[in-house]
PDB file of C-alpha atoms in Angstrom:
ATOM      1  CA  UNK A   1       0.000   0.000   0.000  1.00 74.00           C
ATOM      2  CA  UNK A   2       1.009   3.722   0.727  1.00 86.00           C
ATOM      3  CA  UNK A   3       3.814   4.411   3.034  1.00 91.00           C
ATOM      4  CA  UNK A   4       3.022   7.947   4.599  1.00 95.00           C
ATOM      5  CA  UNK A   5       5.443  10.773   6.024  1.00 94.00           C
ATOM      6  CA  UNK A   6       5.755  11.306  10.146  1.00 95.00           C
ATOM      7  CA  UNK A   7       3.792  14.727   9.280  1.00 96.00           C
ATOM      8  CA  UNK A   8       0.590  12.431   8.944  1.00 97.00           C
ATOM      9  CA  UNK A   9       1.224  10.451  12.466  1.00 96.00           C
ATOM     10  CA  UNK A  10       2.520  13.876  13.867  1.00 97.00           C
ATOM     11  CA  UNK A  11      -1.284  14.919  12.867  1.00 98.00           C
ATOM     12  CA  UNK A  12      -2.666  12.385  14.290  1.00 98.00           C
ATOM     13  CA  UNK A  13      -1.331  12.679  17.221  1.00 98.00           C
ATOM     14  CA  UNK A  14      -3.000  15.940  18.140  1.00 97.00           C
ATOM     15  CA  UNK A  15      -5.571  16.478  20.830  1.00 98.00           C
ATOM     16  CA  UNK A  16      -8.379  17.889  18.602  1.00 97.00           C
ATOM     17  CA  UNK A  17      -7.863  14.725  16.233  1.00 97.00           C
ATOM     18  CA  UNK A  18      -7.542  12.228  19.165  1.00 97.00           C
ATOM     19  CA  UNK A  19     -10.601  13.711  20.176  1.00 97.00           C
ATOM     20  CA  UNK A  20     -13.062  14.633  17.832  1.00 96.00           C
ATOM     21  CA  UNK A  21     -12.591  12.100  15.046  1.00 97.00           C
ATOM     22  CA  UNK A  22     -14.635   8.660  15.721  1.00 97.00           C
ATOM     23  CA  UNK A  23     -13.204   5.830  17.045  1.00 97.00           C
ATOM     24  CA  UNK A  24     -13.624   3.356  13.997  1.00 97.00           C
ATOM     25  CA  UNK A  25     -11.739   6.511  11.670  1.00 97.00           C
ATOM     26  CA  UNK A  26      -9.402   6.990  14.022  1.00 97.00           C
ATOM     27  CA  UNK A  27      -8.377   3.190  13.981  1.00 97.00           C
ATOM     28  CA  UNK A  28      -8.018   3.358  10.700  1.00 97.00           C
ATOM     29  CA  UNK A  29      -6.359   6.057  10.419  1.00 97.00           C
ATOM     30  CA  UNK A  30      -3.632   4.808  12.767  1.00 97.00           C
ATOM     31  CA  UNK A  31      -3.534   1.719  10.400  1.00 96.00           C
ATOM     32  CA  UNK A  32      -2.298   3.664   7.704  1.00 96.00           C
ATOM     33  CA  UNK A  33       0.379   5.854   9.458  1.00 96.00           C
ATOM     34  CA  UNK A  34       2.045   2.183  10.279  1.00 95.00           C
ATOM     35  CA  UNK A  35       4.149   1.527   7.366  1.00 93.00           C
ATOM     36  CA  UNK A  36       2.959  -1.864   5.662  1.00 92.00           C
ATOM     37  CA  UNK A  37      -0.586  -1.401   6.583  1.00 94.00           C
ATOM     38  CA  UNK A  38      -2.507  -3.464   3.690  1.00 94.00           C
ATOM     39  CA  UNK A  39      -6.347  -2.493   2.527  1.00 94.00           C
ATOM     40  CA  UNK A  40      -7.211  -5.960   4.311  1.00 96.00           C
ATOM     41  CA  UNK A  41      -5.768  -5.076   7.411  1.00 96.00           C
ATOM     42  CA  UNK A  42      -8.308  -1.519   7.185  1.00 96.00           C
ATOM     43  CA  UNK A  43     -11.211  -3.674   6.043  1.00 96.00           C
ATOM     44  CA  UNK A  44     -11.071  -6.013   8.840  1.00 97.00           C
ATOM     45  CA  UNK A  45     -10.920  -2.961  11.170  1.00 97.00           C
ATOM     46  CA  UNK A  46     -13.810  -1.535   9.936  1.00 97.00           C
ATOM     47  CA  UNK A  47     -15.650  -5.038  10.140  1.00 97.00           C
ATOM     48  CA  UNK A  48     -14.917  -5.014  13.786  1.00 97.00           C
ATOM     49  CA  UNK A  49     -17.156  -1.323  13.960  1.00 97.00           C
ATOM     50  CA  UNK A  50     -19.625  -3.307  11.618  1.00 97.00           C
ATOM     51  CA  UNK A  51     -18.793  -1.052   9.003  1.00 97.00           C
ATOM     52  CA  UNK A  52     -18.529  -3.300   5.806  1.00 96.00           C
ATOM     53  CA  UNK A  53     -16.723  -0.516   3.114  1.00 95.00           C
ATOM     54  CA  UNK A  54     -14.779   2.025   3.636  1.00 95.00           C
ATOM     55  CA  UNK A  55     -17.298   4.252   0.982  1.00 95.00           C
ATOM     56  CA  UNK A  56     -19.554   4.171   4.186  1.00 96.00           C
ATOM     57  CA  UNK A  57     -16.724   6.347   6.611  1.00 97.00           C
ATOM     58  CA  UNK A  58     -16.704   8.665   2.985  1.00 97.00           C
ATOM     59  CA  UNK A  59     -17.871  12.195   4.681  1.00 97.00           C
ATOM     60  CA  UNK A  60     -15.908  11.192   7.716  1.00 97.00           C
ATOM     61  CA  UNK A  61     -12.862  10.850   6.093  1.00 98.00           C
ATOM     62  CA  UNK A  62     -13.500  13.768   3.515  1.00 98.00           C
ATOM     63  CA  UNK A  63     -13.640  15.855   6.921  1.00 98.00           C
ATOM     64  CA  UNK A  64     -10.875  14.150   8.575  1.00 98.00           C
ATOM     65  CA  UNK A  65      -8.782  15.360   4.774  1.00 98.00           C
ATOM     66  CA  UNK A  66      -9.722  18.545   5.267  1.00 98.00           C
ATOM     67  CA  UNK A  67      -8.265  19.105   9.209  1.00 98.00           C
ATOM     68  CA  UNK A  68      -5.060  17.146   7.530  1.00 98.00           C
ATOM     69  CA  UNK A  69      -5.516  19.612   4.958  1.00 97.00           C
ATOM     70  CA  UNK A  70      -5.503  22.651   7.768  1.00 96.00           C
ATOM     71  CA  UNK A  71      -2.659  21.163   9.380  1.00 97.00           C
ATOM     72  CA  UNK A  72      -0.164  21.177   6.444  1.00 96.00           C
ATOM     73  CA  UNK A  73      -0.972  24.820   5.472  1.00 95.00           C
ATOM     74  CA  UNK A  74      -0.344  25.509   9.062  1.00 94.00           C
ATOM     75  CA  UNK A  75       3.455  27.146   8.067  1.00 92.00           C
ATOM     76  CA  UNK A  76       1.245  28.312   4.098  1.00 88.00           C
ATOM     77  CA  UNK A  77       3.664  25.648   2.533  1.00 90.00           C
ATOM     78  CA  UNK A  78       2.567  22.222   0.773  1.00 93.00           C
ATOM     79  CA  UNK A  79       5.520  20.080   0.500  1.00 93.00           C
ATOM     80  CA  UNK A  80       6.132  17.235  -1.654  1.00 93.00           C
ATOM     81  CA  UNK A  81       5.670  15.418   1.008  1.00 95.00           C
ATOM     82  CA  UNK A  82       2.350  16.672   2.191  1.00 95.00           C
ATOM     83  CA  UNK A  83       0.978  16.239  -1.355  1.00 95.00           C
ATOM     84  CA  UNK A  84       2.025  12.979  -1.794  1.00 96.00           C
ATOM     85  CA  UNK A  85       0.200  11.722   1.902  1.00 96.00           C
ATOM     86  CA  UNK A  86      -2.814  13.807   0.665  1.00 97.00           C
ATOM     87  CA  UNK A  87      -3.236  12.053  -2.330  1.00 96.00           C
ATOM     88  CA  UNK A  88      -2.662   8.582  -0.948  1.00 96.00           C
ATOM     89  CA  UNK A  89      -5.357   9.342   1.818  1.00 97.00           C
ATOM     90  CA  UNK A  90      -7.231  10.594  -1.233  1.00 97.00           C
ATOM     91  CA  UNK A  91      -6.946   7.024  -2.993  1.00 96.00           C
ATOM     92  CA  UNK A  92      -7.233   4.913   0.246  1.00 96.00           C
ATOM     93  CA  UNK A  93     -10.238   6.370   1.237  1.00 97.00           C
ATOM     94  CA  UNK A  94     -11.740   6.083  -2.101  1.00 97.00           C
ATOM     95  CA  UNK A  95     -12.141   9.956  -2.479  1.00 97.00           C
ATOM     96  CA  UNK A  96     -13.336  10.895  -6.153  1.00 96.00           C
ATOM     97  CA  UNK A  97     -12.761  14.197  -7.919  1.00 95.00           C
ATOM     98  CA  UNK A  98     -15.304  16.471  -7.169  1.00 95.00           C
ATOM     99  CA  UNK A  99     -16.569  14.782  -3.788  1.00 97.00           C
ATOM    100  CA  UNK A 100     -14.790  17.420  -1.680  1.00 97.00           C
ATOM    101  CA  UNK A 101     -16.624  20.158  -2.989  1.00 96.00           C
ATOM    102  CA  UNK A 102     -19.902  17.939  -2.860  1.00 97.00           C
ATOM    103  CA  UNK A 103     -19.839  17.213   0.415  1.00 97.00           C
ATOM    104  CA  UNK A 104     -17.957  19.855   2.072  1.00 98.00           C
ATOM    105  CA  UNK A 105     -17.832  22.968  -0.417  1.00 96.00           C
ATOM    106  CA  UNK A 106     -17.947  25.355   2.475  1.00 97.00           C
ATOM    107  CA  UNK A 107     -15.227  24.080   4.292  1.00 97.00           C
ATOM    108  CA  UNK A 108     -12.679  24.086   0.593  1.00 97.00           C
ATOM    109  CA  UNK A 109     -13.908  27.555  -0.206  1.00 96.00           C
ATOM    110  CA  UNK A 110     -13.208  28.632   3.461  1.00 96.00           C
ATOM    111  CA  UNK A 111      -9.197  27.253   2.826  1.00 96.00           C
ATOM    112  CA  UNK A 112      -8.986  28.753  -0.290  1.00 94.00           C
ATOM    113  CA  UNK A 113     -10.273  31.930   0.660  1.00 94.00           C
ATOM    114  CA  UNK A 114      -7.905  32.255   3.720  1.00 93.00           C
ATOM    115  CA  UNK A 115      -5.106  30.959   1.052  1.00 92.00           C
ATOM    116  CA  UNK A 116      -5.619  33.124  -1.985  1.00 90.00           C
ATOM    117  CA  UNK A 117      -5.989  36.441   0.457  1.00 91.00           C
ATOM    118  CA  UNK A 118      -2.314  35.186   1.967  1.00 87.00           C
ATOM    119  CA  UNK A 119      -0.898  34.792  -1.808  1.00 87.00           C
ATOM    120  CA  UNK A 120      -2.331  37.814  -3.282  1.00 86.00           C
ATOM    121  CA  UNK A 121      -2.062  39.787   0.133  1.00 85.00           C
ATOM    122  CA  UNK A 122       0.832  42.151  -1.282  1.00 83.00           C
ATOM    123  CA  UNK A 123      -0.162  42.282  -4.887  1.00 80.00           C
ATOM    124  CA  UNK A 124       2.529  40.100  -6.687  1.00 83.00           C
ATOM    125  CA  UNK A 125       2.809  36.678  -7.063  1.00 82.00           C
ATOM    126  CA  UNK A 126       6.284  34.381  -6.930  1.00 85.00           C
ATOM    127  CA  UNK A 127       6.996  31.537  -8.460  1.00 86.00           C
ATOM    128  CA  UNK A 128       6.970  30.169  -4.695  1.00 85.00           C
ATOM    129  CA  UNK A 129       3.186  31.374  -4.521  1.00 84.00           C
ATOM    130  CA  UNK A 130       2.170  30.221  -7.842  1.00 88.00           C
ATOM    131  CA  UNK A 131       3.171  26.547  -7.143  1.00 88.00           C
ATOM    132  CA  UNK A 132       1.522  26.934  -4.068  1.00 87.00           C
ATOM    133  CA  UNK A 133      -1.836  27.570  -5.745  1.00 88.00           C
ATOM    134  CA  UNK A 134      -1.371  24.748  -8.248  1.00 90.00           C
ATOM    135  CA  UNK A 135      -0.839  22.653  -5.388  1.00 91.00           C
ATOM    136  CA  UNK A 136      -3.516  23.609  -3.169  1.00 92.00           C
ATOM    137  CA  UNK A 137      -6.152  23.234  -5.972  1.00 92.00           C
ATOM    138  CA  UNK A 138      -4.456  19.967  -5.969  1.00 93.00           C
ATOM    139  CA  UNK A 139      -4.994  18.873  -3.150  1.00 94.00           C
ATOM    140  CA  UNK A 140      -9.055  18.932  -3.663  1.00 95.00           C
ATOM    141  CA  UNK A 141      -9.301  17.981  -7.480  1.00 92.00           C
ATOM    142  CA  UNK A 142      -9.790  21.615  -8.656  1.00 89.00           C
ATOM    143  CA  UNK A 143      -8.355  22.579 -11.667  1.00 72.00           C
TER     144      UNK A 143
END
C-alpha cells in the first residue's frame, strides 16, 4: 500500500484529532500511518465497527482530509511530502474528484479563501506562490 510521512502520524497525534474524530476513523487512520498497513488489514478494522466498506466512513474521512488539509498549510507551505500523503489518503479512502466540494464545499472555499488572500495579500505573485496555488487546488481535485 502507501507508506506515509511522520507529518501524517505527527497529525494524528493531536488532541483535537484524538478527540473529535470517531473511534472506527481513528483506527483506521492509525492503520495507515504504520508503514505496511494493507487495505485488508483496514477492512477487517472496519468489520470489527460493523462497518462493511470504507465508501460508508466517505464524509468522515473527507472531513478528517480537510483538518489534515488545515494542518499542512499551518506554516502556508505544501511540501512534496504533504501532497504525496494527501493524495494517498485521497486514494485509500476512495475519495473521487469532485466529492470534496460535494460534500464539504464550504469548508474548501473557506481554505482557499484564507489561502488566496495570503498569496495575493501584497499584490505580486512568486513563483513560490504560484506553485503553491497549483498545489492547493491539488490537493481537492480543482483545476
Amino acid at each position: 500500500m502507501f507508506t506515509l510521512s511522520e507529518n501524517f502520524s505527527r497529525f494524528l497525534q493531536k488532541p483535537a484529532i484524538r478527540t473529535e474524530t470517531a473511534k472506527h476513523l481513528l483506527d483506521v487512520a492509525d492503520l495507515i500511518a504504520v508503514p505496511g498497513t494493507e487495505m485488508k488489514d483496514i477492512e477487517n478494522t472496519l468489520k470489527h465497527y460493523r462497518i462493511d466498506s470504507i465508501d460508508h466512513v466517505k464524509i468522515e474521512s473527507i472531513d478528517l482530509l480537510i483538518s489534515y488539509a488545515h494542518f499542512i498549510l499551518e506554516d502556508s507551505v505544501i511540501t512534496e511530502t504533504e501532497a504525496y500523503d494527501f493524495e494517498a489518503l485521497k486514494r485509500i479512502f476512495r475519495i473521487r474528484e469532485g466529492e470534496f466540494l460535494r460534500y464539504r464545499g464550504l469548508d474548501v472555499r473557506e481554505i482557499l479563501r484564507k489561502e488566496f488572500l495570503r498569496i495575493y495579500s501584497d499584490a505580486f505573485v512568486d513563483r513560490k506562490e504560484e506553485i503553491e496555488k497549483v498545489n492547493l487546488q491539488a490537493l481537492f481535485d480543482l483545476s
